[in-house]
Each structure stands twice: as C-alpha cells, then as structure tokens.
Amino acid sequence: MAKIGVPTPQKTGPFIGPATFMNVPHSTDFSKAKAVVLGVPYDGGLHPTRIGSRTGPAAIREQSQLVRPFQP
C-alpha cells in the first residue's frame, strides 16, 4: 500500500488551511529565514470614520495566494 505524504499547500490548493503569504508553508522557526513577511493589523491614529486598515494584511494574504510561484 502506498504511503500518503503530508499535504502541502502546493498539492492541496490555495484555499485549504491557514492563509499564508504566497501560500508558503506556515512556520515558527525563523533561524534560517532570509526574509519574513509580517502582517500587523492596526487602526490606531486614524479618523473615526475612516477605519478598515486592519483588514489590509488579511486581504494581502488572500490575494497573494493567487500568485503563481516562479521557479527558474
């Protein structure tokens, strides 16, 4: 019987699991990272009727999952 591997975002599709930037696997170990993208929702200091910047990081993650990875 064939062994089933761990599903990766590239195999399961862009809309399964937690939303990550450009659909890369989620990690908490940054010791070997060359870059880290951190989305921080923040609405402080804005005019009371012009809110909504807190939804920006989630929207960027959502749309970045539609980007095809470039692999030379």
mmCIF file of N, CA and C in Angstrom:
data_model
loop_
_atom_site.group_PDB
_atom_site.id
_atom_site.type_symbol
_atom_site.label_atom_id
_atom_site.label_comp_id
_atom_site.label_asym_id
_atom_site.label_seq_id
_atom_site.Cartn_x
_atom_site.Cartn_y
_atom_site.Cartn_z
ATOM 1 N N MET A 1 0.839 -1.167 0.000
ATOM 2 C CA MET A 1 0.000 0.000 0.000
ATOM 3 C C MET A 1 0.888 1.235 0.000
ATOM 4 N N ALA A 2 0.570 2.197 -0.836
ATOM 5 C CA ALA A 2 1.362 3.420 -0.939
ATOM 6 C C ALA A 2 1.149 4.295 0.292
ATOM 7 N N LYS A 3 2.235 4.886 0.755
ATOM 8 C CA LYS A 3 2.162 5.770 1.912
ATOM 9 C C LYS A 3 1.731 7.162 1.458
ATOM 10 N N ILE A 4 0.781 7.721 2.149
ATOM 11 C CA ILE A 4 0.293 9.053 1.819
ATOM 12 C C ILE A 4 1.141 10.072 2.558
ATOM 13 N N GLY A 5 1.706 11.017 1.822
ATOM 14 C CA GLY A 5 2.561 12.032 2.422
ATOM 15 C C GLY A 5 1.758 13.144 3.070
ATOM 16 N N VAL A 6 2.472 14.026 3.708
ATOM 17 C CA VAL A 6 1.853 15.184 4.350
ATOM 18 C C VAL A 6 1.405 16.150 3.259
ATOM 19 N N PRO A 7 0.155 16.591 3.289
ATOM 20 C CA PRO A 7 -0.298 17.520 2.251
ATOM 21 C C PRO A 7 0.381 18.875 2.378
ATOM 22 N N THR A 8 0.811 19.415 1.269
ATOM 23 C CA THR A 8 1.423 20.738 1.235
ATOM 24 C C THR A 8 0.470 21.685 0.520
ATOM 25 N N PRO A 9 0.619 22.998 0.723
ATOM 26 C CA PRO A 9 -0.272 23.935 0.040
ATOM 27 C C PRO A 9 -0.215 23.800 -1.476
ATOM 28 N N GLN A 10 0.958 23.432 -2.009
ATOM 29 C CA GLN A 10 1.085 23.300 -3.446
ATOM 30 C C GLN A 10 0.292 22.102 -3.972
ATOM 31 N N LYS A 11 0.053 21.089 -3.124
ATOM 32 C CA LYS A 11 -0.681 19.899 -3.543
ATOM 33 C C LYS A 11 -2.165 19.986 -3.227
ATOM 34 N N THR A 12 -2.531 20.681 -2.177
ATOM 35 C CA THR A 12 -3.925 20.694 -1.744
ATOM 36 C C THR A 12 -4.724 21.852 -2.312
ATOM 37 N N GLY A 13 -4.084 22.886 -2.773
ATOM 38 C CA GLY A 13 -4.809 24.038 -3.298
ATOM 39 C C GLY A 13 -4.638 25.247 -2.402
ATOM 40 N N PRO A 14 -4.932 26.414 -2.931
ATOM 41 C CA PRO A 14 -4.651 27.638 -2.188
ATOM 42 C C PRO A 14 -5.646 27.981 -1.094
ATOM 43 N N PHE A 15 -6.787 27.318 -1.022
ATOM 44 C CA PHE A 15 -7.817 27.748 -0.082
ATOM 45 C C PHE A 15 -8.042 26.763 1.057
ATOM 46 N N ILE A 16 -7.063 25.909 1.341
ATOM 47 C CA ILE A 16 -7.186 24.938 2.420
ATOM 48 C C ILE A 16 -6.134 25.260 3.478
ATOM 49 N N GLY A 17 -6.537 25.315 4.726
ATOM 50 C CA GLY A 17 -5.620 25.596 5.816
ATOM 51 C C GLY A 17 -5.505 27.084 6.085
ATOM 52 N N PRO A 18 -4.572 27.478 6.975
ATOM 53 C CA PRO A 18 -4.440 28.900 7.310
ATOM 54 C C PRO A 18 -3.895 29.693 6.124
ATOM 55 N N ALA A 19 -4.347 30.915 5.987
ATOM 56 C CA ALA A 19 -3.879 31.774 4.898
ATOM 57 C C ALA A 19 -2.475 32.270 5.214
ATOM 58 N N THR A 20 -1.529 31.967 4.343
ATOM 59 C CA THR A 20 -0.161 32.443 4.497
ATOM 60 C C THR A 20 0.212 33.258 3.270
ATOM 61 N N PHE A 21 1.241 34.084 3.393
ATOM 62 C CA PHE A 21 1.665 34.927 2.280
ATOM 63 C C PHE A 21 2.214 34.073 1.151
ATOM 64 N N MET A 22 1.677 34.237 -0.035
ATOM 65 C CA MET A 22 2.036 33.496 -1.244
ATOM 66 C C MET A 22 1.926 31.991 -1.060
ATOM 67 N N ASN A 23 1.089 31.567 -0.113
ATOM 68 C CA ASN A 23 0.770 30.157 0.095
ATOM 69 C C ASN A 23 1.980 29.308 0.503
ATOM 70 N N VAL A 24 2.971 29.926 1.151
ATOM 71 C CA VAL A 24 4.117 29.156 1.628
ATOM 72 C C VAL A 24 3.725 28.438 2.916
ATOM 73 N N PRO A 25 4.360 27.318 3.235
ATOM 74 C CA PRO A 25 4.011 26.602 4.463
ATOM 75 C C PRO A 25 4.235 27.464 5.708
ATOM 76 N N HIS A 26 3.348 27.340 6.674
ATOM 77 C CA HIS A 26 3.438 28.096 7.926
ATOM 78 C C HIS A 26 4.591 27.559 8.758
ATOM 79 N N SER A 27 5.356 28.439 9.372
ATOM 80 C CA SER A 27 6.498 28.031 10.188
ATOM 81 C C SER A 27 6.658 28.994 11.353
ATOM 82 N N THR A 28 7.200 28.482 12.454
ATOM 83 C CA THR A 28 7.526 29.336 13.594
ATOM 84 C C THR A 28 9.028 29.377 13.842
ATOM 85 N N ASP A 29 9.807 28.641 13.033
ATOM 86 C CA ASP A 29 11.259 28.630 13.164
ATOM 87 C C ASP A 29 11.847 29.593 12.131
ATOM 88 N N PHE A 30 12.381 30.713 12.595
ATOM 89 C CA PHE A 30 12.919 31.727 11.699
ATOM 90 C C PHE A 30 14.444 31.743 11.686
ATOM 91 N N SER A 31 15.097 30.724 12.238
ATOM 92 C CA SER A 31 16.553 30.739 12.362
ATOM 93 C C SER A 31 17.254 30.731 11.007
ATOM 94 N N LYS A 32 16.674 30.099 9.991
ATOM 95 C CA LYS A 32 17.309 30.034 8.670
ATOM 96 C C LYS A 32 16.579 30.896 7.641
ATOM 97 N N ALA A 33 15.670 31.728 8.093
ATOM 98 C CA ALA A 33 14.884 32.550 7.170
ATOM 99 C C ALA A 33 15.728 33.688 6.606
ATOM 100 N N LYS A 34 15.564 33.946 5.324
ATOM 101 C CA LYS A 34 16.229 35.080 4.688
ATOM 102 C C LYS A 34 15.335 36.314 4.700
ATOM 103 N N ALA A 35 14.031 36.085 4.782
ATOM 104 C CA ALA A 35 13.070 37.190 4.842
ATOM 105 C C ALA A 35 11.825 36.712 5.572
ATOM 106 N N VAL A 36 11.159 37.635 6.237
ATOM 107 C CA VAL A 36 9.924 37.328 6.951
ATOM 108 C C VAL A 36 8.901 38.398 6.591
ATOM 109 N N VAL A 37 7.704 37.964 6.218
ATOM 110 C CA VAL A 37 6.617 38.895 5.923
ATOM 111 C C VAL A 37 5.648 38.832 7.086
ATOM 112 N N LEU A 38 5.444 39.958 7.735
ATOM 113 C CA LEU A 38 4.600 40.013 8.918
ATOM 114 C C LEU A 38 3.472 41.005 8.679
ATOM 115 N N GLY A 39 2.247 40.529 8.710
ATOM 116 C CA GLY A 39 1.088 41.406 8.537
ATOM 117 C C GLY A 39 0.531 41.793 9.893
ATOM 118 N N VAL A 40 0.569 43.072 10.205
ATOM 119 C CA VAL A 40 0.102 43.550 11.500
ATOM 120 C C VAL A 40 -1.130 44.424 11.294
ATOM 121 N N PRO A 41 -2.311 43.955 11.700
ATOM 122 C CA PRO A 41 -3.500 44.787 11.566
ATOM 123 C C PRO A 41 -3.482 45.914 12.594
ATOM 124 N N TYR A 42 -3.706 47.143 12.126
ATOM 125 C CA TYR A 42 -3.617 48.291 13.027
ATOM 126 C C TYR A 42 -4.522 49.409 12.524
ATOM 127 N N ASP A 43 -5.400 49.905 13.360
ATOM 128 C CA ASP A 43 -6.298 51.002 13.016
ATOM 129 C C ASP A 43 -6.067 52.228 13.894
ATOM 130 N N GLY A 44 -5.052 52.241 14.703
ATOM 131 C CA GLY A 44 -4.845 53.350 15.623
ATOM 132 C C GLY A 44 -4.405 54.628 14.929
ATOM 133 N N GLY A 45 -4.868 55.761 15.454
ATOM 134 C CA GLY A 45 -4.450 57.052 14.944
ATOM 135 C C GLY A 45 -5.172 57.518 13.701
ATOM 136 N N LEU A 46 -6.173 56.795 13.280
ATOM 137 C CA LEU A 46 -6.916 57.191 12.087
ATOM 138 C C LEU A 46 -8.188 57.931 12.461
ATOM 139 N N HIS A 47 -8.736 58.597 11.498
ATOM 140 C CA HIS A 47 -10.004 59.299 11.684
ATOM 141 C C HIS A 47 -11.093 58.276 12.006
ATOM 142 N N PRO A 48 -12.010 58.566 12.930
ATOM 143 C CA PRO A 48 -13.022 57.582 13.342
ATOM 144 C C PRO A 48 -13.907 57.055 12.216
ATOM 145 N N THR A 49 -14.093 57.829 11.164
ATOM 146 C CA THR A 49 -14.952 57.350 10.076
ATOM 147 C C THR A 49 -14.163 56.687 8.957
ATOM 148 N N ARG A 50 -12.840 56.683 9.056
ATOM 149 C CA ARG A 50 -12.013 56.079 8.009
ATOM 150 C C ARG A 50 -11.281 54.864 8.566
ATOM 151 N N ILE A 51 -12.043 53.881 8.996
ATOM 152 C CA ILE A 51 -11.447 52.668 9.539
ATOM 153 C C ILE A 51 -11.382 51.610 8.439
ATOM 154 N N GLY A 52 -10.664 50.554 8.699
ATOM 155 C CA GLY A 52 -10.602 49.458 7.746
ATOM 156 C C GLY A 52 -9.194 49.018 7.414
ATOM 157 N N SER A 53 -8.175 49.758 7.861
ATOM 158 C CA SER A 53 -6.813 49.342 7.534
ATOM 159 C C SER A 53 -6.433 48.046 8.243
ATOM 160 N N ARG A 54 -7.169 47.676 9.275
ATOM 161 C CA ARG A 54 -6.883 46.412 9.966
ATOM 162 C C ARG A 54 -7.181 45.207 9.086
ATOM 163 N N THR A 55 -7.984 45.376 8.046
ATOM 164 C CA THR A 55 -8.291 44.259 7.148
ATOM 165 C C THR A 55 -7.261 44.132 6.032
ATOM 166 N N GLY A 56 -6.323 45.063 5.940
ATOM 167 C CA GLY A 56 -5.315 45.046 4.880
ATOM 168 C C GLY A 56 -4.440 43.807 4.852
ATOM 169 N N PRO A 57 -3.803 43.406 5.973
ATOM 170 C CA PRO A 57 -2.952 42.221 5.936
ATOM 171 C C PRO A 57 -3.686 40.956 5.499
ATOM 172 N N ALA A 58 -4.917 40.769 5.948
ATOM 173 C CA ALA A 58 -5.680 39.583 5.538
ATOM 174 C C ALA A 58 -5.987 39.628 4.050
ATOM 175 N N ALA A 59 -6.296 40.808 3.527
ATOM 176 C CA ALA A 59 -6.584 40.940 2.098
ATOM 177 C C ALA A 59 -5.340 40.676 1.261
ATOM 178 N N ILE A 60 -4.178 41.122 1.730
ATOM 179 C CA ILE A 60 -2.933 40.872 1.002
ATOM 180 C C ILE A 60 -2.617 39.383 0.994
ATOM 181 N N ARG A 61 -2.783 38.703 2.142
ATOM 182 C CA ARG A 61 -2.552 37.254 2.179
ATOM 183 C C ARG A 61 -3.511 36.525 1.249
ATOM 184 N N GLU A 62 -4.771 36.942 1.262
ATOM 185 C CA GLU A 62 -5.781 36.292 0.425
ATOM 186 C C GLU A 62 -5.436 36.421 -1.063
ATOM 187 N N GLN A 63 -5.072 37.608 -1.500
ATOM 188 C CA GLN A 63 -4.769 37.813 -2.915
ATOM 189 C C GLN A 63 -3.414 37.228 -3.306
ATOM 190 N N SER A 64 -2.456 37.170 -2.372
ATOM 191 C CA SER A 64 -1.140 36.627 -2.707
ATOM 192 C C SER A 64 -1.196 35.127 -2.957
ATOM 193 N N GLN A 65 -2.234 34.455 -2.495
ATOM 194 C CA GLN A 65 -2.362 33.023 -2.751
ATOM 195 C C GLN A 65 -2.681 32.735 -4.205
ATOM 196 N N LEU A 66 -3.109 33.740 -4.947
ATOM 197 C CA LEU A 66 -3.421 33.561 -6.357
ATOM 198 C C LEU A 66 -2.197 33.731 -7.252
ATOM 199 N N VAL A 67 -1.064 34.160 -6.684
ATOM 200 C CA VAL A 67 0.162 34.364 -7.447
ATOM 201 C C VAL A 67 0.823 33.017 -7.705
ATOM 202 N N ARG A 68 1.190 32.782 -8.952
ATOM 203 C CA ARG A 68 1.897 31.541 -9.279
ATOM 204 C C ARG A 68 3.349 31.669 -8.848
ATOM 205 N N PRO A 69 3.912 30.641 -8.221
ATOM 206 C CA PRO A 69 5.317 30.721 -7.813
ATOM 207 C C PRO A 69 6.236 30.677 -9.030
ATOM 208 N N PHE A 70 7.316 31.424 -8.970
ATOM 209 C CA PHE A 70 8.308 31.427 -10.042
ATOM 210 C C PHE A 70 9.441 30.500 -9.647
ATOM 211 N N GLN A 71 9.691 29.502 -10.471
ATOM 212 C CA GLN A 71 10.771 28.549 -10.202
ATOM 213 C C GLN A 71 11.623 28.427 -11.458
ATOM 214 N N PRO A 72 12.792 29.092 -11.482
ATOM 215 C CA PRO A 72 13.632 29.045 -12.698
ATOM 216 C C PRO A 72 14.208 27.669 -12.944
#
